[in-house]
Each structure stands twice: as structure tokens, then as C-alpha cells.
PDB file of C-alpha atoms and ligand atoms in Angstrom:
ATOM      1  CA  MET A   1     -20.723  37.089  48.464  1.00  0.00           C
ATOM      2  CA  ALA A   2     -21.633  40.570  47.318  1.00  0.00           C
ATOM      3  CA  ASP A   3     -18.685  41.853  49.390  1.00  0.00           C
ATOM      4  CA  ARG A   4     -16.304  39.525  47.651  1.00  0.00           C
ATOM      5  CA  HIS A   5     -17.569  40.780  44.327  1.00  0.00           C
ATOM      6  CA  LYS A   6     -17.076  44.372  45.365  1.00  0.00           C
ATOM      7  CA  GLU A   7     -13.582  43.596  46.567  1.00  0.00           C
ATOM      8  CA  GLY A   8     -12.719  42.318  43.083  1.00  0.00           C
ATOM      9  CA  ILE A   9     -12.332  38.657  44.099  1.00  0.00           C
ATOM     10  CA  LYS A  10     -13.503  36.525  41.216  1.00  0.00           C
ATOM     11  CA  SER A  11     -16.086  34.079  42.548  1.00  0.00           C
ATOM     12  CA  LYS A  12     -16.894  30.701  41.025  1.00  0.00           C
ATOM     13  CA  TYR A  13     -20.614  31.283  41.639  1.00  0.00           C
ATOM     14  CA  THR A  14     -22.791  32.637  38.873  1.00  0.00           C
ATOM     15  CA  VAL A  15     -24.732  34.839  41.264  1.00  0.00           C
ATOM     16  CA  ASP A  16     -21.541  36.559  42.408  1.00  0.00           C
ATOM     17  CA  ARG A  17     -20.589  37.163  38.788  1.00  0.00           C
ATOM     18  CA  GLN A  18     -24.049  38.643  38.156  1.00  0.00           C
ATOM     19  CA  MET A  19     -24.661  36.361  35.193  1.00  0.00           C
ATOM     20  CA  PRO A  20     -28.165  36.493  33.665  1.00  0.00           C
ATOM     21  CA  GLY A  21     -30.339  33.573  34.773  1.00  0.00           C
ATOM     22  CA  ALA A  22     -28.050  32.796  37.710  1.00  0.00           C
ATOM     23  CA  PHE A  23     -29.239  30.733  40.668  1.00  0.00           C
ATOM     24  CA  GLU A  24     -27.766  30.582  44.086  1.00  0.00           C
ATOM     25  CA  GLY A  25     -25.097  27.878  44.386  1.00  0.00           C
ATOM     26  CA  GLU A  26     -24.549  27.382  40.623  1.00  0.00           C
ATOM     27  CA  THR A  27     -21.074  27.565  39.153  1.00  0.00           C
ATOM     28  CA  VAL A  28     -22.335  27.288  35.536  1.00  0.00           C
ATOM     29  CA  ASN A  29     -25.661  28.690  34.454  1.00  0.00           C
ATOM     30  CA  ARG A  30     -28.048  26.466  32.499  1.00  0.00           C
ATOM     31  CA  ARG A  31     -27.709  28.325  29.228  1.00  0.00           C
ATOM     32  CA  ARG A  32     -23.963  27.876  29.173  1.00  0.00           C
ATOM     33  CA  PHE A  33     -24.278  24.257  30.282  1.00  0.00           C
ATOM     34  CA  MET A  34     -26.758  23.444  27.487  1.00  0.00           C
ATOM     35  CA  THR A  35     -24.558  25.215  24.940  1.00  0.00           C
ATOM     36  CA  ALA A  36     -21.569  23.096  25.982  1.00  0.00           C
ATOM     37  CA  VAL A  37     -23.653  19.897  25.829  1.00  0.00           C
ATOM     38  CA  THR A  38     -24.929  20.791  22.356  1.00  0.00           C
ATOM     39  CA  HIS A  39     -21.437  21.546  21.062  1.00  0.00           C
ATOM     40  CA  SER A  40     -20.100  18.317  22.515  1.00  0.00           C
ATOM     41  CA  ALA A  41     -22.914  16.277  20.964  1.00  0.00           C
ATOM     42  CA  GLY A  42     -22.286  17.974  17.611  1.00  0.00           C
ATOM     43  CA  GLY A  43     -18.578  17.185  17.822  1.00  0.00           C
ATOM     44  CA  ILE A  44     -19.243  13.533  18.646  1.00  0.00           C
ATOM     45  CA  ALA A  45     -21.726  13.244  15.764  1.00  0.00           C
ATOM     46  CA  ALA A  46     -19.234  14.810  13.356  1.00  0.00           C
ATOM     47  CA  MET A  47     -16.518  12.382  14.468  1.00  0.00           C
ATOM     48  CA  ALA A  48     -18.913   9.447  14.063  1.00  0.00           C
ATOM     49  CA  PHE A  49     -19.216  10.371  10.386  1.00  0.00           C
ATOM     50  CA  THR A  50     -15.686  11.474   9.593  1.00  0.00           C
ATOM     51  CA  LEU A  51     -13.531   8.948  11.473  1.00  0.00           C
ATOM     52  CA  PRO A  52     -14.803   5.834   9.630  1.00  0.00           C
ATOM     53  CA  ALA A  53     -14.437   7.645   6.298  1.00  0.00           C
ATOM     54  CA  LEU A  54     -10.938   8.760   7.244  1.00  0.00           C
ATOM     55  CA  GLY A  55     -10.013   5.243   8.310  1.00  0.00           C
ATOM     56  CA  PHE A  56     -11.373   3.867   5.048  1.00  0.00           C
ATOM     57  CA  ALA A  57      -9.342   6.410   3.084  1.00  0.00           C
ATOM     58  CA  ILE A  58      -5.986   6.024   4.792  1.00  0.00           C
ATOM     59  CA  GLY A  59      -6.304   2.451   6.047  1.00  0.00           C
ATOM     60  CA  PRO A  60      -4.778   0.905   2.906  1.00  0.00           C
ATOM     61  CA  ILE A  61      -1.606   2.904   3.529  1.00  0.00           C
ATOM     62  CA  PHE A  62      -0.990   0.838   6.629  1.00  0.00           C
ATOM     63  CA  SER A  63      -2.228  -2.490   5.323  1.00  0.00           C
ATOM     64  CA  ARG A  64       0.200  -5.331   4.958  1.00  0.00           C
ATOM     65  CA  GLU A  65      -0.121  -8.061   2.411  1.00  0.00           C
ATOM     66  CA  PRO A  66       0.340 -11.412   4.132  1.00  0.00           C
ATOM     67  CA  TRP A  67       2.658 -13.609   2.141  1.00  0.00           C
ATOM     68  CA  SER A  68       4.598 -16.822   2.334  1.00  0.00           C
ATOM     69  CA  TRP A  69       7.264 -18.501   0.233  1.00  0.00           C
ATOM     70  CA  GLN A  70       5.593 -20.681  -2.395  1.00  0.00           C
ATOM     71  CA  THR A  71       7.438 -23.459  -4.217  1.00  0.00           C
ATOM     72  CA  ILE A  72       7.043 -23.167  -7.983  1.00  0.00           C
ATOM     73  CA  GLY A  73       9.470 -25.793  -9.285  1.00  0.00           C
ATOM     74  CA  THR A  74      13.126 -26.705  -9.573  1.00  0.00           C
ATOM     75  CA  PRO A  75      15.826 -24.662 -11.341  1.00  0.00           C
ATOM     76  CA  ALA A  76      15.573 -27.048 -14.300  1.00  0.00           C
ATOM     77  CA  ASP A  77      11.985 -25.959 -14.881  1.00  0.00           C
ATOM     78  CA  PHE A  78      13.061 -22.483 -15.960  1.00  0.00           C
ATOM     79  CA  SER A  79      15.158 -21.069 -18.795  1.00  0.00           C
ATOM     80  CA  ASP A  80      16.557 -17.605 -19.410  1.00  0.00           C
ATOM     81  CA  ASP A  81      15.050 -17.117 -22.868  1.00  0.00           C
ATOM     82  CA  THR A  82      11.342 -17.513 -22.174  1.00  0.00           C
ATOM     83  CA  TYR A  83       8.847 -17.392 -19.341  1.00  0.00           C
ATOM     84  CA  ALA A  84       7.137 -20.244 -17.539  1.00  0.00           C
ATOM     85  CA  THR A  85       3.604 -19.577 -16.372  1.00  0.00           C
ATOM     86  CA  LYS A  86       3.010 -20.322 -12.696  1.00  0.00           C
ATOM     87  CA  VAL A  87      -0.181 -20.127 -10.668  1.00  0.00           C
ATOM     88  CA  ILE A  88       0.488 -18.579  -7.285  1.00  0.00           C
ATOM     89  CA  THR A  89      -1.623 -17.461  -4.357  1.00  0.00           C
ATOM     90  CA  ILE A  90      -1.565 -13.714  -3.798  1.00  0.00           C
ATOM     91  CA  VAL A  91      -4.487 -13.444  -1.358  1.00  0.00           C
ATOM     92  CA  GLN A  92      -4.622 -16.232   1.170  1.00  0.00           C
ATOM     93  CA  GLY A  93      -7.751 -17.859   2.557  1.00  0.00           C
ATOM     94  CA  ILE A  94     -10.206 -17.115  -0.292  1.00  0.00           C
ATOM     95  CA  GLY A  95      -9.597 -20.132  -2.498  1.00  0.00           C
ATOM     96  CA  GLU A  96      -9.109 -19.809  -6.246  1.00  0.00           C
ATOM     97  CA  ALA A  97     -10.199 -16.182  -6.204  1.00  0.00           C
ATOM     98  CA  GLY A  98      -6.897 -15.441  -4.465  1.00  0.00           C
ATOM     99  CA  ASN A  99      -4.799 -17.019  -7.202  1.00  0.00           C
ATOM    100  CA  SER A 100      -2.903 -15.196  -9.899  1.00  0.00           C
ATOM    101  CA  ILE A 101      -0.370 -15.839 -12.632  1.00  0.00           C
ATOM    102  CA  ALA A 102       3.344 -15.131 -12.348  1.00  0.00           C
ATOM    103  CA  TYR A 103       5.678 -15.287 -15.333  1.00  0.00           C
ATOM    104  CA  VAL A 104       9.027 -16.739 -14.272  1.00  0.00           C
ATOM    105  CA  ARG A 105      12.389 -17.194 -15.996  1.00  0.00           C
ATOM    106  CA  THR A 106      16.008 -17.603 -14.997  1.00  0.00           C
ATOM    107  CA  ARG A 107      17.982 -14.385 -14.623  1.00  0.00           C
ATOM    108  CA  ASN A 108      20.059 -13.602 -17.703  1.00  0.00           C
ATOM    109  CA  PRO A 109      23.033 -11.352 -16.817  1.00  0.00           C
ATOM    110  CA  ALA A 110      23.277 -10.245 -20.435  1.00  0.00           C
ATOM    111  CA  ILE A 111      19.963  -8.400 -20.214  1.00  0.00           C
ATOM    112  CA  ASP A 112      19.163  -8.251 -16.503  1.00  0.00           C
ATOM    113  CA  THR A 113      21.448  -5.416 -15.530  1.00  0.00           C
ATOM    114  CA  GLU A 114      19.828  -4.526 -12.195  1.00  0.00           C
ATOM    115  CA  PRO A 115      22.023  -5.506  -9.216  1.00  0.00           C
ATOM    116  CA  GLU A 116      22.001  -9.217  -8.480  1.00  0.00           C
ATOM    117  CA  ASP A 117      21.253 -10.520  -4.997  1.00  0.00           C
ATOM    118  CA  GLN A 118      19.951 -13.715  -3.428  1.00  0.00           C
ATOM    119  CA  TYR A 119      16.367 -12.771  -4.282  1.00  0.00           C
ATOM    120  CA  ASN A 120      16.502 -12.328  -8.043  1.00  0.00           C
ATOM    121  CA  HIS A 121      18.243 -15.384  -9.488  1.00  0.00           C
ATOM    122  CA  TRP A 122      14.848 -15.972 -11.071  1.00  0.00           C
ATOM    123  CA  VAL A 123      12.883 -13.103 -12.563  1.00  0.00           C
ATOM    124  CA  ALA A 124       9.213 -13.409 -11.579  1.00  0.00           C
ATOM    125  CA  LEU A 125       6.819 -10.887 -13.104  1.00  0.00           C
ATOM    126  CA  SER A 126       3.291 -10.160 -11.999  1.00  0.00           C
ATOM    127  CA  SER A 127       0.579 -10.583 -14.637  1.00  0.00           C
ATOM    128  CA  ARG A 128      -1.271  -7.509 -13.355  1.00  0.00           C
ATOM    129  CA  CYS A 129      -1.173  -4.610 -15.791  1.00  0.00           C
ATOM    130  CA  MET A 130       0.140  -1.387 -14.305  1.00  0.00           C
ATOM    131  CA  HIS A 131      -2.455   0.706 -16.096  1.00  0.00           C
ATOM    132  CA  LEU A 132      -5.675  -0.480 -14.464  1.00  0.00           C
ATOM    133  CA  GLY A 133      -4.867  -4.019 -13.389  1.00  0.00           C
ATOM    134  CA  CYS A 134      -6.079  -6.256 -16.231  1.00  0.00           C
ATOM    135  CA  PRO A 135      -4.208  -9.559 -16.611  1.00  0.00           C
ATOM    136  CA  VAL A 136      -1.433  -9.376 -19.199  1.00  0.00           C
ATOM    137  CA  ARG A 137      -0.437 -12.312 -21.387  1.00  0.00           C
ATOM    138  CA  TYR A 138       3.074 -13.254 -22.484  1.00  0.00           C
ATOM    139  CA  VAL A 139       3.416 -13.749 -26.242  1.00  0.00           C
ATOM    140  CA  PRO A 140       6.591 -15.797 -26.850  1.00  0.00           C
ATOM    141  CA  ALA A 141       6.778 -15.041 -30.578  1.00  0.00           C
ATOM    142  CA  ALA A 142       6.908 -11.308 -29.929  1.00  0.00           C
ATOM    143  CA  GLU A 143       8.727 -11.577 -26.592  1.00  0.00           C
ATOM    144  CA  ARG A 144       6.228  -9.093 -25.284  1.00  0.00           C
ATOM    145  CA  PHE A 145       3.552  -8.943 -22.607  1.00  0.00           C
ATOM    146  CA  ILE A 146       0.275  -7.722 -24.044  1.00  0.00           C
ATOM    147  CA  CYS A 147      -2.640  -6.287 -22.116  1.00  0.00           C
ATOM    148  CA  PRO A 148      -5.986  -6.933 -23.817  1.00  0.00           C
ATOM    149  CA  CYS A 149      -7.816  -4.059 -22.130  1.00  0.00           C
ATOM    150  CA  HIS A 150      -6.272  -0.874 -23.524  1.00  0.00           C
ATOM    151  CA  GLY A 151      -3.336  -2.053 -25.606  1.00  0.00           C
ATOM    152  CA  GLY A 152      -0.579  -1.877 -22.997  1.00  0.00           C
ATOM    153  CA  VAL A 153       2.663  -3.538 -24.124  1.00  0.00           C
ATOM    154  CA  TYR A 154       5.678  -4.565 -22.018  1.00  0.00           C
ATOM    155  CA  ASP A 155       9.026  -5.788 -23.284  1.00  0.00           C
ATOM    156  CA  PHE A 156      10.788  -9.035 -22.352  1.00  0.00           C
ATOM    157  CA  ARG A 157      11.936  -7.592 -19.018  1.00  0.00           C
ATOM    158  CA  GLY A 158       8.517  -6.225 -18.161  1.00  0.00           C
ATOM    159  CA  LEU A 159       9.380  -2.610 -18.989  1.00  0.00           C
ATOM    160  CA  VAL A 160       6.682  -0.520 -20.637  1.00  0.00           C
ATOM    161  CA  ALA A 161       7.046  -0.634 -24.419  1.00  0.00           C
ATOM    162  CA  GLY A 162       3.802   1.092 -25.379  1.00  0.00           C
ATOM    163  CA  GLY A 163       0.307   2.093 -24.338  1.00  0.00           C
ATOM    164  CA  PRO A 164      -0.987   3.624 -21.107  1.00  0.00           C
ATOM    165  CA  PRO A 165       0.751   1.614 -18.292  1.00  0.00           C
ATOM    166  CA  VAL A 166       2.558   3.978 -15.937  1.00  0.00           C
ATOM    167  CA  ARG A 167       5.364   1.697 -14.772  1.00  0.00           C
ATOM    168  CA  PRO A 168       6.940  -1.732 -15.425  1.00  0.00           C
ATOM    169  CA  LEU A 169       5.240  -4.921 -14.340  1.00  0.00           C
ATOM    170  CA  ASP A 170       5.545  -5.640 -10.638  1.00  0.00           C
ATOM    171  CA  ARG A 171       7.888  -8.411  -9.556  1.00  0.00           C
ATOM    172  CA  PHE A 172       8.171 -11.038  -6.859  1.00  0.00           C
ATOM    173  CA  PHE A 173      11.149 -11.925  -4.726  1.00  0.00           C
ATOM    174  CA  THR A 174      12.452 -15.394  -5.553  1.00  0.00           C
ATOM    175  CA  ARG A 175      14.910 -17.684  -3.821  1.00  0.00           C
ATOM    176  CA  LEU A 176      16.359 -21.199  -3.885  1.00  0.00           C
ATOM    177  CA  SER A 177      15.406 -23.322  -0.890  1.00  0.00           C
ATOM    178  CA  ASN A 178      16.356 -27.001  -0.507  1.00  0.00           C
ATOM    179  CA  GLY A 179      16.774 -27.340  -4.251  1.00  0.00           C
ATOM    180  CA  TYR A 180      13.438 -25.698  -5.105  1.00  0.00           C
ATOM    181  CA  VAL A 181      12.666 -22.317  -6.564  1.00  0.00           C
ATOM    182  CA  GLN A 182      10.328 -20.341  -4.351  1.00  0.00           C
ATOM    183  CA  ILE A 183       8.397 -17.166  -4.971  1.00  0.00           C
ATOM    184  CA  GLY A 184       7.887 -14.590  -2.223  1.00  0.00           C
ATOM    185  CA  PRO A 185       6.280 -11.187  -1.776  1.00  0.00           C
ATOM    186  CA  ARG A 186       5.482  -8.748  -4.533  1.00  0.00           C
ATOM    187  CA  TYR A 187       7.328  -5.486  -5.021  1.00  0.00           C
ATOM    188  CA  SER A 188       7.037  -2.654  -7.511  1.00  0.00           C
ATOM    189  CA  VAL A 189       9.737  -1.154  -9.710  1.00  0.00           C
ATOM    190  CA  ASN A 190      10.410   2.070 -11.570  1.00  0.00           C
ATOM    191  CA  ASP A 191      11.876   2.345 -15.053  1.00  0.00           C
ATOM    192  CA  GLN A 192      15.375   1.679 -13.647  1.00  0.00           C
ATOM    193  CA  LEU A 193      14.011  -1.442 -11.932  1.00  0.00           C
ATOM    194  CA  HIS A 194      14.722  -0.032  -8.481  1.00  0.00           C
ATOM    195  CA  ARG A 195      12.633  -1.831  -5.892  1.00  0.00           C
ATOM    196  CA  PHE A 196       9.759  -0.122  -4.110  1.00  0.00           C
ATOM    197  CA  SER A 197       7.130  -1.357  -1.706  1.00  0.00           C
ATOM    198  CA  PRO A 198       4.085  -2.749  -3.511  1.00  0.00           C
ATOM    199  CA  ARG A 199       1.971  -0.041  -5.128  1.00  0.00           C
ATOM    200  CA  ASP A 200      -1.327  -0.210  -6.930  1.00  0.00           C
ATOM    201  CA  PRO A 201      -1.800   0.033 -10.689  1.00  0.00           C
ATOM    202  CA  ALA A 202      -1.833   3.547 -12.137  1.00  0.00           C
ATOM    203  CA  GLN A 203       0.692   4.775  -9.550  1.00  0.00           C
ATOM    204  CA  PRO A 204       3.869   5.846 -11.346  1.00  0.00           C
ATOM    205  CA  LEU A 205       7.186   5.511  -9.519  1.00  0.00           C
ATOM    206  CA  ASN A 206       9.470   7.636 -11.661  1.00  0.00           C
ATOM    207  CA  GLY A 207      10.564  11.058 -10.437  1.00  0.00           C
ATOM    208  CA  VAL A 208       8.131  12.657  -8.011  1.00  0.00           C
ATOM    209  CA  GLY A 209       5.683   9.793  -8.557  1.00  0.00           C
ATOM    210  CA  GLN A 210       7.414   7.785  -5.847  1.00  0.00           C
ATOM    211  CA  TYR A 211       6.556  10.557  -3.342  1.00  0.00           C
ATOM    212  CA  LEU A 212       3.030  11.286  -4.564  1.00  0.00           C
ATOM    213  CA  TYR A 213       1.599   7.862  -3.866  1.00  0.00           C
ATOM    214  CA  PRO A 214       1.568   6.326  -0.412  1.00  0.00           C
ATOM    215  CA  ALA A 215       3.822   3.391   0.159  1.00  0.00           C
ATOM    216  CA  ARG A 216       2.470   0.560   2.177  1.00  0.00           C
ATOM    217  CA  PHE A 217       4.398  -0.065   5.314  1.00  0.00           C
ATOM    218  CA  ASP A 218       5.590  -3.516   4.371  1.00  0.00           C
ATOM    219  CA  THR A 219       8.040  -1.411   2.294  1.00  0.00           C
ATOM    220  CA  ASN A 220      10.697  -2.831   0.083  1.00  0.00           C
ATOM    221  CA  ALA A 221      12.785  -4.418   2.795  1.00  0.00           C
ATOM    222  CA  LEU A 222      14.136  -7.768   1.711  1.00  0.00           C
ATOM    223  CA  PRO A 223      12.264 -10.721   3.144  1.00  0.00           C
ATOM    224  CA  LYS A 224      13.960 -12.596   5.938  1.00  0.00           C
ATOM    225  CA  GLY A 225      14.928 -16.247   5.918  1.00  0.00           C
TER     226      GLY A 225
HETATM  227  S1  LIG B 301      -5.412  -2.247 -17.983  1.00  0.00           S
HETATM  228 FE1  LIG B 301      -3.732  -2.805 -19.230  1.00  0.00          FE
HETATM  229  S2  LIG B 301      -3.621  -1.249 -20.703  1.00  0.00           S
HETATM  230 FE2  LIG B 301      -5.303  -0.695 -19.459  1.00  0.00          FE
END
């Protein structure tokens, strides 16, 4: 072995490489082995702490809101000059705690200038304030939605008219099925009422806002069927 070392052949044995603390037949000395074990254990411990936290932080980005079409009435139940209040289920499987209010009216082409398609013949607004999520209330006399928490005000179309909300009220897809009006998944809108995947309150969607906040991956694709 000593000859091989003299000849410049790199040996795998620690003795040949004249490493301190080397024993005959070892390819890794104990000090180096223990160092590697310690580093590995440290890495595993660090991952045990950071991975759950990371998953908790970015998990909502990938979450999908389960939804189904819910029947809320017939076309005759709705008019284009005021809102009907409908109780809908937004979180399934948790009973009444998963219910919410949607304000629904017939589309009025005179004021609803966003492009018409098969999913917005009825305008269905979420009652969740886009400041911090308090429930808003529609006041017919004022044709406004009022938030009791911090004075947020939305106009008849759900656009912000005053106060701290950062974007218009969210909306729901609607459709006509077998003579009944049905309400589908929620989506968010910016000030031009362009559709975006559902966002949380306090996440603006105008300008760079749409890039600063993570979209959930159920995106704003139109529902099928
Ligand atoms: S939660 Fe509605 S204005 Fe603050």
C-alpha cells in the first residue's frame, strides 16, 4: 500500500492517504463519518421544522374550492332593478357554518356593460366585504351595499364607492338549467369587472395587484356543463 502511495496512485484507504486517526481497512475515518452523520441529522431536523411551515404558507395557493351548481329559483324570482337575497352553501360538509348570502338580480344591459356570456345572465354578488371579509348588507333605498365594520360602501353593481375595500365585491357564475337559475363557483373581479380566480379579501386586482397576490389554481376558467 505504501508503494502505491509513493507511486502517486490515490488509494481509497485512509491509511494509504495518511489521514490522522486512520485504521487499516477503513475508507472513511471515524471523525469524518461522525461529522457527516451530524450534518445529515441537522439537515433532517431543519427540514422537519421548515417543510410543514412552508406547506402551511404556500398550501392555500394550490387549494381548490369544491363547488357545485345550486338552484336558487326561477327567472321570475329576480328583477333587474333590485337584489334578491339567497342563502347558498360556500363550504360543503360543515352545515350552516358553510352557508353565506348571495345578492342576485337579473342582468341589465343598460348598466351591466361587461361582456355577456352564458354565465352572467344573472348578476350574483358575494356578501363578503373585500376589505377584511365582514358581511355587507344591501340597502335598497340607497342602492348601495354597506359594510358595518369599517364603513365600506359599494354601488349597485358591487363596485367600490367609498371606504377601505380594495376591489369590487366578488361574484358567482350563474346559469339557467331546466328552467331554474343556478349559482356556481365564486370569482373575483377588478374595477373593470374582468374575471379573476377567487382571491381573498384585502387583495387588490388592479394594476400590479393581480401579480402580487397568488391566484388559486382553480383559476378563472369558465365552469363546464
Ligand atoms: S371589513 Fe368591510 S369595510 Fe372593513
